PDB file of C-alpha atoms in Angstrom:
ATOM      1  CA  UNK A   1     232.770 262.126 -77.681  1.00 90.00           C
ATOM      2  CA  UNK A   2     234.130 264.034 -74.273  1.00 96.00           C
ATOM      3  CA  UNK A   3     237.933 263.801 -74.712  1.00 97.00           C
ATOM      4  CA  UNK A   4     240.296 265.333 -71.501  1.00 98.00           C
ATOM      5  CA  UNK A   5     243.703 266.540 -71.776  1.00 98.00           C
ATOM      6  CA  UNK A   6     245.138 267.127 -67.775  1.00 98.00           C
ATOM      7  CA  UNK A   7     247.543 268.553 -67.236  1.00 97.00           C
ATOM      8  CA  UNK A   8     248.746 266.537 -63.963  1.00 96.00           C
ATOM      9  CA  UNK A   9     251.991 268.811 -62.519  1.00 92.00           C
ATOM     10  CA  UNK A  10     249.542 272.312 -63.160  1.00 90.00           C
ATOM     11  CA  UNK A  11     249.891 274.312 -59.577  1.00 83.00           C
ATOM     12  CA  UNK A  12     252.142 271.809 -58.012  1.00 79.00           C
ATOM     13  CA  UNK A  13     250.417 268.860 -58.468  1.00 87.00           C
ATOM     14  CA  UNK A  14     247.863 269.967 -57.614  1.00 89.00           C
ATOM     15  CA  UNK A  15     246.144 269.043 -61.475  1.00 94.00           C
ATOM     16  CA  UNK A  16     247.066 265.672 -60.615  1.00 95.00           C
ATOM     17  CA  UNK A  17     244.523 265.754 -56.593  1.00 95.00           C
ATOM     18  CA  UNK A  18     241.311 267.807 -59.571  1.00 96.00           C
ATOM     19  CA  UNK A  19     242.187 265.270 -61.955  1.00 97.00           C
ATOM     20  CA  UNK A  20     241.712 261.803 -59.731  1.00 97.00           C
ATOM     21  CA  UNK A  21     238.744 263.785 -58.417  1.00 96.00           C
ATOM     22  CA  UNK A  22     237.086 264.509 -61.144  1.00 97.00           C
ATOM     23  CA  UNK A  23     237.150 261.056 -62.628  1.00 97.00           C
ATOM     24  CA  UNK A  24     235.433 259.346 -59.703  1.00 96.00           C
ATOM     25  CA  UNK A  25     232.909 261.634 -60.683  1.00 96.00           C
ATOM     26  CA  UNK A  26     232.524 260.653 -64.817  1.00 96.00           C
ATOM     27  CA  UNK A  27     233.138 257.264 -64.029  1.00 95.00           C
ATOM     28  CA  UNK A  28     229.891 257.382 -61.965  1.00 94.00           C
ATOM     29  CA  UNK A  29     227.961 259.354 -64.136  1.00 93.00           C
ATOM     30  CA  UNK A  30     228.262 256.482 -66.796  1.00 93.00           C
ATOM     31  CA  UNK A  31     229.318 259.441 -69.805  1.00 94.00           C
ATOM     32  CA  UNK A  32     231.493 257.624 -72.665  1.00 95.00           C
ATOM     33  CA  UNK A  33     234.997 260.081 -72.440  1.00 96.00           C
ATOM     34  CA  UNK A  34     239.192 259.606 -72.799  1.00 97.00           C
ATOM     35  CA  UNK A  35     241.959 261.147 -70.476  1.00 98.00           C
ATOM     36  CA  UNK A  36     245.486 262.156 -72.264  1.00 98.00           C
ATOM     37  CA  UNK A  37     247.404 263.319 -69.326  1.00 98.00           C
ATOM     38  CA  UNK A  38     250.967 265.242 -70.121  1.00 98.00           C
ATOM     39  CA  UNK A  39     254.301 265.178 -69.066  1.00 96.00           C
ATOM     40  CA  UNK A  40     256.213 267.626 -71.103  1.00 95.00           C
ATOM     41  CA  UNK A  41     255.375 271.304 -72.394  1.00 93.00           C
ATOM     42  CA  UNK A  42     254.292 270.304 -75.725  1.00 95.00           C
ATOM     43  CA  UNK A  43     252.174 267.724 -75.061  1.00 98.00           C
ATOM     44  CA  UNK A  44     248.457 269.527 -74.731  1.00 98.00           C
ATOM     45  CA  UNK A  45     249.063 270.647 -78.298  1.00 97.00           C
ATOM     46  CA  UNK A  46     250.494 267.406 -80.012  1.00 97.00           C
ATOM     47  CA  UNK A  47     246.766 265.916 -78.394  1.00 97.00           C
ATOM     48  CA  UNK A  48     244.477 268.536 -79.599  1.00 96.00           C
ATOM     49  CA  UNK A  49     245.805 268.690 -82.956  1.00 94.00           C
ATOM     50  CA  UNK A  50     245.844 264.830 -83.234  1.00 93.00           C
ATOM     51  CA  UNK A  51     242.030 264.914 -81.605  1.00 93.00           C
ATOM     52  CA  UNK A  52     240.110 268.111 -83.893  1.00 92.00           C
ATOM     53  CA  UNK A  53     242.417 267.614 -87.087  1.00 89.00           C
ATOM     54  CA  UNK A  54     239.934 266.354 -89.906  1.00 83.00           C
ATOM     55  CA  UNK A  55     237.816 265.773 -86.805  1.00 80.00           C
ATOM     56  CA  UNK A  56     233.667 265.219 -88.776  1.00 79.00           C
ATOM     57  CA  UNK A  57     231.782 263.829 -86.018  1.00 84.00           C
ATOM     58  CA  UNK A  58     230.450 265.835 -82.462  1.00 86.00           C
ATOM     59  CA  UNK A  59     233.235 266.458 -79.173  1.00 88.00           C
ATOM     60  CA  UNK A  60     234.086 267.850 -76.807  1.00 95.00           C
ATOM     61  CA  UNK A  61     237.424 268.904 -75.322  1.00 96.00           C
ATOM     62  CA  UNK A  62     237.985 269.962 -71.899  1.00 98.00           C
ATOM     63  CA  UNK A  63     241.076 271.090 -70.409  1.00 98.00           C
ATOM     64  CA  UNK A  64     241.843 270.407 -67.487  1.00 98.00           C
ATOM     65  CA  UNK A  65     245.124 273.154 -65.910  1.00 96.00           C
ATOM     66  CA  UNK A  66     245.813 276.490 -66.065  1.00 94.00           C
ATOM     67  CA  UNK A  67     245.954 279.526 -68.314  1.00 95.00           C
ATOM     68  CA  UNK A  68     249.226 277.592 -69.687  1.00 94.00           C
ATOM     69  CA  UNK A  69     247.343 274.325 -70.523  1.00 97.00           C
ATOM     70  CA  UNK A  70     244.102 276.548 -72.755  1.00 97.00           C
ATOM     71  CA  UNK A  71     246.788 278.120 -74.192  1.00 97.00           C
ATOM     72  CA  UNK A  72     248.124 275.473 -75.441  1.00 97.00           C
ATOM     73  CA  UNK A  73     245.041 273.473 -77.245  1.00 97.00           C
ATOM     74  CA  UNK A  74     244.815 276.654 -78.697  1.00 96.00           C
ATOM     75  CA  UNK A  75     247.096 276.087 -80.571  1.00 94.00           C
ATOM     76  CA  UNK A  76     247.523 273.867 -81.629  1.00 94.00           C
ATOM     77  CA  UNK A  77     243.093 273.118 -81.925  1.00 90.00           C
ATOM     78  CA  UNK A  78     241.919 272.490 -85.448  1.00 88.00           C
ATOM     79  CA  UNK A  79     239.067 275.727 -85.736  1.00 82.00           C
ATOM     80  CA  UNK A  80     236.171 272.742 -86.533  1.00 74.00           C
ATOM     81  CA  UNK A  81     232.788 273.937 -86.083  1.00 67.00           C
ATOM     82  CA  UNK A  82     231.775 270.361 -84.040  1.00 85.00           C
ATOM     83  CA  UNK A  83     234.221 270.697 -81.955  1.00 90.00           C
ATOM     84  CA  UNK A  84     233.599 272.764 -78.245  1.00 94.00           C
ATOM     85  CA  UNK A  85     236.044 273.268 -75.634  1.00 96.00           C
ATOM     86  CA  UNK A  86     235.447 273.426 -72.154  1.00 97.00           C
ATOM     87  CA  UNK A  87     237.706 273.764 -69.156  1.00 98.00           C
ATOM     88  CA  UNK A  88     238.323 273.468 -65.619  1.00 98.00           C
ATOM     89  CA  UNK A  89     240.614 275.355 -64.357  1.00 96.00           C
ATOM     90  CA  UNK A  90     243.200 273.964 -62.023  1.00 94.00           C
ATOM     91  CA  UNK A  91     246.387 276.381 -62.284  1.00 88.00           C
ATOM     92  CA  UNK A  92     247.629 278.970 -60.791  1.00 82.00           C
ATOM     93  CA  UNK A  93     246.764 282.029 -62.487  1.00 84.00           C
ATOM     94  CA  UNK A  94     242.863 281.355 -64.012  1.00 91.00           C
ATOM     95  CA  UNK A  95     243.190 284.193 -65.582  1.00 94.00           C
ATOM     96  CA  UNK A  96     240.469 282.684 -67.960  1.00 96.00           C
ATOM     97  CA  UNK A  97     238.632 281.574 -65.382  1.00 96.00           C
ATOM     98  CA  UNK A  98     238.838 284.431 -63.341  1.00 94.00           C
ATOM     99  CA  UNK A  99     236.759 286.371 -67.103  1.00 96.00           C
ATOM    100  CA  UNK A 100     234.263 284.194 -68.125  1.00 95.00           C
ATOM    101  CA  UNK A 101     233.595 283.148 -64.258  1.00 94.00           C
ATOM    102  CA  UNK A 102     234.184 279.808 -63.541  1.00 95.00           C
ATOM    103  CA  UNK A 103     232.982 278.059 -61.090  1.00 94.00           C
ATOM    104  CA  UNK A 104     235.805 277.386 -57.880  1.00 92.00           C
ATOM    105  CA  UNK A 105     234.823 273.830 -57.515  1.00 95.00           C
ATOM    106  CA  UNK A 106     236.112 271.705 -60.202  1.00 96.00           C
ATOM    107  CA  UNK A 107     233.501 268.527 -59.541  1.00 96.00           C
ATOM    108  CA  UNK A 108     230.470 272.094 -60.081  1.00 96.00           C
ATOM    109  CA  UNK A 109     232.392 273.067 -63.736  1.00 96.00           C
ATOM    110  CA  UNK A 110     232.604 269.792 -65.031  1.00 97.00           C
ATOM    111  CA  UNK A 111     229.240 269.588 -64.079  1.00 96.00           C
ATOM    112  CA  UNK A 112     228.224 272.766 -66.381  1.00 95.00           C
ATOM    113  CA  UNK A 113     229.971 270.947 -69.176  1.00 96.00           C
ATOM    114  CA  UNK A 114     228.445 268.056 -68.801  1.00 95.00           C
ATOM    115  CA  UNK A 115     225.375 269.379 -68.713  1.00 94.00           C
ATOM    116  CA  UNK A 116     225.589 272.372 -70.390  1.00 93.00           C
ATOM    117  CA  UNK A 117     222.940 275.693 -71.147  1.00 89.00           C
ATOM    118  CA  UNK A 118     225.174 277.438 -72.367  1.00 84.00           C
ATOM    119  CA  UNK A 119     227.254 278.565 -75.224  1.00 91.00           C
ATOM    120  CA  UNK A 120     229.800 281.419 -76.596  1.00 93.00           C
ATOM    121  CA  UNK A 121     231.267 281.845 -79.542  1.00 94.00           C
ATOM    122  CA  UNK A 122     235.039 283.575 -78.366  1.00 96.00           C
ATOM    123  CA  UNK A 123     237.404 285.188 -79.047  1.00 97.00           C
ATOM    124  CA  UNK A 124     240.539 284.081 -79.871  1.00 97.00           C
ATOM    125  CA  UNK A 125     244.557 286.392 -80.558  1.00 98.00           C
ATOM    126  CA  UNK A 126     247.467 285.106 -82.785  1.00 98.00           C
ATOM    127  CA  UNK A 127     250.963 286.463 -82.337  1.00 98.00           C
ATOM    128  CA  UNK A 128     253.112 286.706 -85.216  1.00 98.00           C
ATOM    129  CA  UNK A 129     256.856 287.376 -84.563  1.00 96.00           C
ATOM    130  CA  UNK A 130     260.586 286.575 -86.349  1.00 92.00           C
ATOM    131  CA  UNK A 131     262.321 287.861 -88.811  1.00 85.00           C
ATOM    132  CA  UNK A 132     264.071 285.085 -92.004  1.00 82.00           C
ATOM    133  CA  UNK A 133     260.744 282.203 -90.375  1.00 90.00           C
ATOM    134  CA  UNK A 134     257.884 284.301 -89.343  1.00 94.00           C
ATOM    135  CA  UNK A 135     256.511 282.232 -86.372  1.00 95.00           C
ATOM    136  CA  UNK A 136     252.449 282.149 -85.214  1.00 96.00           C
ATOM    137  CA  UNK A 137     251.232 281.774 -81.392  1.00 97.00           C
ATOM    138  CA  UNK A 138     247.428 282.262 -80.582  1.00 97.00           C
ATOM    139  CA  UNK A 139     246.375 283.166 -77.453  1.00 97.00           C
ATOM    140  CA  UNK A 140     243.190 283.107 -75.123  1.00 97.00           C
ATOM    141  CA  UNK A 141     243.531 285.336 -72.219  1.00 97.00           C
ATOM    142  CA  UNK A 142     246.418 288.006 -73.061  1.00 97.00           C
ATOM    143  CA  UNK A 143     250.203 288.789 -75.001  1.00 98.00           C
ATOM    144  CA  UNK A 144     252.745 291.369 -74.633  1.00 95.00           C
ATOM    145  CA  UNK A 145     256.216 292.792 -74.768  1.00 97.00           C
ATOM    146  CA  UNK A 146     258.358 294.312 -72.040  1.00 95.00           C
ATOM    147  CA  UNK A 147     258.071 293.994 -68.676  1.00 91.00           C
ATOM    148  CA  UNK A 148     255.269 292.311 -68.232  1.00 89.00           C
ATOM    149  CA  UNK A 149     256.482 288.878 -70.019  1.00 92.00           C
ATOM    150  CA  UNK A 150     260.030 289.163 -68.060  1.00 89.00           C
ATOM    151  CA  UNK A 151     257.639 288.746 -65.125  1.00 85.00           C
ATOM    152  CA  UNK A 152     255.482 285.793 -66.638  1.00 81.00           C
ATOM    153  CA  UNK A 153     259.289 284.191 -67.897  1.00 79.00           C
ATOM    154  CA  UNK A 154     260.614 284.727 -64.672  1.00 78.00           C
ATOM    155  CA  UNK A 155     257.984 283.019 -62.805  1.00 73.00           C
ATOM    156  CA  UNK A 156     258.478 279.618 -64.950  1.00 70.00           C
ATOM    157  CA  UNK A 157     261.993 279.005 -63.242  1.00 65.00           C
ATOM    158  CA  UNK A 158     261.086 280.786 -59.961  1.00 62.00           C
ATOM    159  CA  UNK A 159     261.749 278.576 -57.415  1.00 60.00           C
ATOM    160  CA  UNK A 160     259.432 281.468 -54.751  1.00 58.00           C
ATOM    161  CA  UNK A 161     256.541 280.634 -56.555  1.00 57.00           C
ATOM    162  CA  UNK A 162     256.025 277.473 -56.247  1.00 58.00           C
ATOM    163  CA  UNK A 163     256.222 277.382 -52.452  1.00 57.00           C
ATOM    164  CA  UNK A 164     253.846 280.623 -52.428  1.00 55.00           C
ATOM    165  CA  UNK A 165     251.542 278.184 -55.371  1.00 56.00           C
ATOM    166  CA  UNK A 166     251.036 275.591 -52.230  1.00 57.00           C
ATOM    167  CA  UNK A 167     249.812 278.125 -49.738  1.00 51.00           C
ATOM    168  CA  UNK A 168     247.293 279.875 -52.563  1.00 54.00           C
ATOM    169  CA  UNK A 169     249.170 283.385 -52.409  1.00 55.00           C
ATOM    170  CA  UNK A 170     250.053 282.283 -56.359  1.00 56.00           C
ATOM    171  CA  UNK A 171     248.956 285.696 -56.718  1.00 61.00           C
ATOM    172  CA  UNK A 172     251.285 287.424 -54.479  1.00 68.00           C
ATOM    173  CA  UNK A 173     254.168 285.835 -56.611  1.00 69.00           C
ATOM    174  CA  UNK A 174     253.024 287.779 -59.924  1.00 71.00           C
ATOM    175  CA  UNK A 175     253.834 291.045 -57.083  1.00 71.00           C
ATOM    176  CA  UNK A 176     257.674 289.918 -55.531  1.00 76.00           C
ATOM    177  CA  UNK A 177     258.742 289.161 -58.764  1.00 76.00           C
ATOM    178  CA  UNK A 178     257.234 292.007 -60.414  1.00 73.00           C
ATOM    179  CA  UNK A 179     258.732 295.044 -58.038  1.00 77.00           C
ATOM    180  CA  UNK A 180     261.812 292.784 -58.180  1.00 80.00           C
ATOM    181  CA  UNK A 181     261.782 293.342 -62.391  1.00 81.00           C
ATOM    182  CA  UNK A 182     260.504 297.582 -61.897  1.00 79.00           C
ATOM    183  CA  UNK A 183     263.889 298.209 -60.125  1.00 82.00           C
ATOM    184  CA  UNK A 184     265.707 296.455 -63.081  1.00 86.00           C
ATOM    185  CA  UNK A 185     263.352 297.202 -66.049  1.00 87.00           C
ATOM    186  CA  UNK A 186     265.151 300.316 -67.882  1.00 90.00           C
ATOM    187  CA  UNK A 187     262.476 301.644 -70.457  1.00 92.00           C
ATOM    188  CA  UNK A 188     262.718 301.460 -74.553  1.00 95.00           C
ATOM    189  CA  UNK A 189     261.668 303.680 -77.317  1.00 96.00           C
ATOM    190  CA  UNK A 190     259.281 302.352 -79.790  1.00 97.00           C
ATOM    191  CA  UNK A 191     255.588 302.395 -82.012  1.00 98.00           C
ATOM    192  CA  UNK A 192     252.605 300.336 -82.486  1.00 98.00           C
ATOM    193  CA  UNK A 193     250.895 300.984 -85.179  1.00 98.00           C
ATOM    194  CA  UNK A 194     246.728 300.269 -84.869  1.00 98.00           C
ATOM    195  CA  UNK A 195     245.145 298.424 -86.695  1.00 98.00           C
ATOM    196  CA  UNK A 196     247.890 299.537 -89.864  1.00 97.00           C
ATOM    197  CA  UNK A 197     246.746 303.391 -89.730  1.00 97.00           C
ATOM    198  CA  UNK A 198     247.382 305.002 -86.267  1.00 97.00           C
ATOM    199  CA  UNK A 199     251.102 304.901 -85.418  1.00 98.00           C
ATOM    200  CA  UNK A 200     251.947 306.669 -82.089  1.00 97.00           C
ATOM    201  CA  UNK A 201     255.739 306.832 -80.994  1.00 96.00           C
ATOM    202  CA  UNK A 202     256.799 306.064 -77.160  1.00 95.00           C
ATOM    203  CA  UNK A 203     260.047 307.232 -76.526  1.00 94.00           C
ATOM    204  CA  UNK A 204     260.227 305.362 -72.012  1.00 92.00           C
ATOM    205  CA  UNK A 205     257.669 302.042 -72.566  1.00 94.00           C
ATOM    206  CA  UNK A 206     257.830 299.474 -70.341  1.00 93.00           C
ATOM    207  CA  UNK A 207     255.610 297.257 -71.558  1.00 94.00           C
ATOM    208  CA  UNK A 208     252.640 296.539 -74.076  1.00 96.00           C
ATOM    209  CA  UNK A 209     250.460 294.340 -73.373  1.00 96.00           C
ATOM    210  CA  UNK A 210     246.873 293.187 -75.968  1.00 98.00           C
ATOM    211  CA  UNK A 211     244.161 291.729 -74.272  1.00 98.00           C
ATOM    212  CA  UNK A 212     240.527 289.943 -75.208  1.00 98.00           C
ATOM    213  CA  UNK A 213     240.180 289.274 -71.316  1.00 97.00           C
ATOM    214  CA  UNK A 214     240.875 291.430 -68.371  1.00 96.00           C
ATOM    215  CA  UNK A 215     243.368 289.491 -65.954  1.00 94.00           C
ATOM    216  CA  UNK A 216     246.877 289.107 -66.369  1.00 90.00           C
ATOM    217  CA  UNK A 217     249.257 287.103 -63.762  1.00 84.00           C
ATOM    218  CA  UNK A 218     247.024 285.838 -61.525  1.00 82.00           C
ATOM    219  CA  UNK A 219     243.986 288.422 -60.947  1.00 84.00           C
ATOM    220  CA  UNK A 220     245.975 291.968 -62.406  1.00 85.00           C
ATOM    221  CA  UNK A 221     243.360 293.623 -64.577  1.00 91.00           C
ATOM    222  CA  UNK A 222     245.423 296.053 -66.532  1.00 91.00           C
ATOM    223  CA  UNK A 223     242.706 296.043 -69.289  1.00 94.00           C
ATOM    224  CA  UNK A 224     239.538 296.291 -66.926  1.00 92.00           C
ATOM    225  CA  UNK A 225     237.312 297.167 -70.481  1.00 93.00           C
ATOM    226  CA  UNK A 226     238.738 294.093 -72.448  1.00 97.00           C
ATOM    227  CA  UNK A 227     236.340 292.098 -73.537  1.00 97.00           C
ATOM    228  CA  UNK A 228     235.948 288.436 -75.399  1.00 97.00           C
ATOM    229  CA  UNK A 229     233.737 289.364 -77.848  1.00 96.00           C
ATOM    230  CA  UNK A 230     233.728 292.313 -79.752  1.00 97.00           C
ATOM    231  CA  UNK A 231     236.087 290.761 -81.883  1.00 97.00           C
ATOM    232  CA  UNK A 232     238.900 293.716 -80.847  1.00 98.00           C
ATOM    233  CA  UNK A 233     242.539 294.113 -79.139  1.00 98.00           C
ATOM    234  CA  UNK A 234     242.116 296.013 -75.491  1.00 98.00           C
ATOM    235  CA  UNK A 235     245.592 297.571 -75.132  1.00 97.00           C
ATOM    236  CA  UNK A 236     247.758 299.224 -72.635  1.00 94.00           C
ATOM    237  CA  UNK A 237     250.513 301.211 -72.661  1.00 94.00           C
ATOM    238  CA  UNK A 238     253.476 301.815 -69.560  1.00 90.00           C
ATOM    239  CA  UNK A 239     254.984 304.484 -71.341  1.00 90.00           C
ATOM    240  CA  UNK A 240     256.328 306.694 -68.571  1.00 86.00           C
ATOM    241  CA  UNK A 241     259.389 308.553 -67.517  1.00 83.00           C
ATOM    242  CA  UNK A 242     259.718 308.122 -64.019  1.00 80.00           C
ATOM    243  CA  UNK A 243     259.440 303.999 -63.096  1.00 81.00           C
ATOM    244  CA  UNK A 244     257.279 304.502 -59.262  1.00 79.00           C
ATOM    245  CA  UNK A 245     254.709 305.609 -61.070  1.00 76.00           C
ATOM    246  CA  UNK A 246     254.186 301.704 -62.258  1.00 78.00           C
ATOM    247  CA  UNK A 247     254.279 300.572 -58.683  1.00 78.00           C
ATOM    248  CA  UNK A 248     250.027 302.413 -58.717  1.00 80.00           C
ATOM    249  CA  UNK A 249     249.326 300.581 -62.340  1.00 78.00           C
ATOM    250  CA  UNK A 250     250.174 296.892 -60.525  1.00 77.00           C
ATOM    251  CA  UNK A 251     248.625 298.061 -57.457  1.00 79.00           C
ATOM    252  CA  UNK A 252     245.616 300.142 -59.165  1.00 81.00           C
ATOM    253  CA  UNK A 253     245.459 296.457 -61.247  1.00 82.00           C
ATOM    254  CA  UNK A 254     245.795 294.153 -58.219  1.00 76.00           C
ATOM    255  CA  UNK A 255     242.403 296.280 -57.221  1.00 83.00           C
ATOM    256  CA  UNK A 256     241.032 295.180 -60.055  1.00 80.00           C
ATOM    257  CA  UNK A 257     240.911 299.345 -60.944  1.00 78.00           C
ATOM    258  CA  UNK A 258     241.737 300.931 -64.041  1.00 77.00           C
ATOM    259  CA  UNK A 259     244.462 303.978 -63.531  1.00 72.00           C
ATOM    260  CA  UNK A 260     244.394 306.848 -64.794  1.00 71.00           C
ATOM    261  CA  UNK A 261     248.324 308.314 -64.113  1.00 71.00           C
ATOM    262  CA  UNK A 262     249.850 310.385 -66.629  1.00 70.00           C
ATOM    263  CA  UNK A 263     252.170 307.339 -68.787  1.00 73.00           C
ATOM    264  CA  UNK A 264     249.003 304.969 -69.064  1.00 85.00           C
ATOM    265  CA  UNK A 265     247.044 304.450 -71.777  1.00 91.00           C
ATOM    266  CA  UNK A 266     244.823 302.338 -73.629  1.00 94.00           C
ATOM    267  CA  UNK A 267     243.267 302.066 -77.439  1.00 97.00           C
ATOM    268  CA  UNK A 268     241.050 299.157 -78.833  1.00 97.00           C
ATOM    269  CA  UNK A 269     241.792 296.947 -82.564  1.00 98.00           C
ATOM    270  CA  UNK A 270     241.633 294.410 -84.527  1.00 98.00           C
ATOM    271  CA  UNK A 271     245.510 294.218 -85.222  1.00 98.00           C
ATOM    272  CA  UNK A 272     248.213 295.862 -83.732  1.00 98.00           C
ATOM    273  CA  UNK A 273     252.657 295.905 -84.789  1.00 98.00           C
ATOM    274  CA  UNK A 274     254.719 296.750 -82.067  1.00 98.00           C
ATOM    275  CA  UNK A 275     258.325 298.032 -83.151  1.00 98.00           C
ATOM    276  CA  UNK A 276     260.893 298.144 -79.880  1.00 97.00           C
ATOM    277  CA  UNK A 277     264.251 299.460 -80.561  1.00 97.00           C
ATOM    278  CA  UNK A 278     265.853 296.382 -78.554  1.00 96.00           C
ATOM    279  CA  UNK A 279     264.534 292.811 -78.093  1.00 96.00           C
ATOM    280  CA  UNK A 280     261.925 292.197 -75.533  1.00 96.00           C
ATOM    281  CA  UNK A 281     260.320 289.996 -73.552  1.00 95.00           C
ATOM    282  CA  UNK A 282     256.683 287.849 -75.023  1.00 97.00           C
ATOM    283  CA  UNK A 283     255.225 285.968 -73.544  1.00 96.00           C
ATOM    284  CA  UNK A 284     251.757 284.425 -74.765  1.00 97.00           C
ATOM    285  CA  UNK A 285     249.242 283.871 -71.825  1.00 96.00           C
ATOM    286  CA  UNK A 286     252.149 283.927 -69.933  1.00 90.00           C
ATOM    287  CA  UNK A 287     253.660 281.183 -72.339  1.00 92.00           C
ATOM    288  CA  UNK A 288     258.072 282.526 -73.082  1.00 90.00           C
ATOM    289  CA  UNK A 289     257.887 283.539 -77.312  1.00 92.00           C
ATOM    290  CA  UNK A 290     261.461 284.450 -76.252  1.00 91.00           C
ATOM    291  CA  UNK A 291     262.214 288.032 -76.408  1.00 94.00           C
ATOM    292  CA  UNK A 292     262.164 289.917 -79.692  1.00 96.00           C
ATOM    293  CA  UNK A 293     261.617 293.736 -80.978  1.00 95.00           C
ATOM    294  CA  UNK A 294     258.858 293.367 -83.777  1.00 97.00           C
ATOM    295  CA  UNK A 295     255.716 291.625 -83.515  1.00 98.00           C
ATOM    296  CA  UNK A 296     252.074 291.596 -84.675  1.00 98.00           C
ATOM    297  CA  UNK A 297     248.803 290.401 -82.504  1.00 98.00           C
ATOM    298  CA  UNK A 298     245.139 289.919 -83.972  1.00 98.00           C
ATOM    299  CA  UNK A 299     242.098 289.294 -82.640  1.00 98.00           C
ATOM    300  CA  UNK A 300     240.514 286.311 -84.479  1.00 97.00           C
ATOM    301  CA  UNK A 301     236.765 287.596 -83.216  1.00 95.00           C
ATOM    302  CA  UNK A 302     233.787 284.992 -82.738  1.00 92.00           C
ATOM    303  CA  UNK A 303     235.589 281.508 -83.523  1.00 91.00           C
ATOM    304  CA  UNK A 304     236.413 279.952 -79.957  1.00 94.00           C
ATOM    305  CA  UNK A 305     233.575 277.710 -79.692  1.00 93.00           C
ATOM    306  CA  UNK A 306     233.085 277.230 -75.884  1.00 95.00           C
ATOM    307  CA  UNK A 307     231.137 275.797 -73.564  1.00 95.00           C
ATOM    308  CA  UNK A 308     230.426 278.832 -70.355  1.00 90.00           C
TER     309      UNK A 308
END
């Protein structure tokens, strides 16, 4: 059985257009399927939980939407060996699709899912936060604290983003909001603890991001060395007294180059604890986790079965 969880509102309604086209193809193929269309944030998580909880029969859940839709599905997903995840990108960023090199044509993606040649056991991440009550959020692409998360928060409510996405230049929205955030950003003191052993302190941290996949924000390659099958997080830390150095980081990431500026540091670990001296914005796959000053992020190795 094929279960489609569809976000019709992704990318300013593009999800609905893509789904209408896909559904005609699915009906022509004669396969057995059910479709669940989301109406509000959180619906995809509920659908995924209901479909996978106690699942004993082989099935495929296909996300039709953006990285946020996949994030919700993963967050509600019961990790069962008989359930496989498929993905048809219909969002604005599509960083997961970019990393997996999925076809841009939705029908070609559908055909790969209906006639699969390859399956992969992929890593995913878990972010934990909170004081009196600990909350956990899974993520498939990246999680971060600081300026990159503030950009994601801003984009969630930006009118400019909708216009740029209609023009199919969503990456420019991230860059424009990033520049605006850069102007107002203030660095923060803090430290990271890698694998519970190695403590590294920072005096002028702007953001810290932990990646399963290399890209973020619609194609910004903040973690060029990230590998979704190695059981490790690829961590990028921007720590620099000179704010203008961030401009080079954004431009290099936009062009897919690894930044070598002083103050840009990269680490690899299975688990990271991040402490900042004041609360800063936090995100998972571009979705808000509000502001925190302490978070823990760990990699869960090769537990997500996916068609690629």
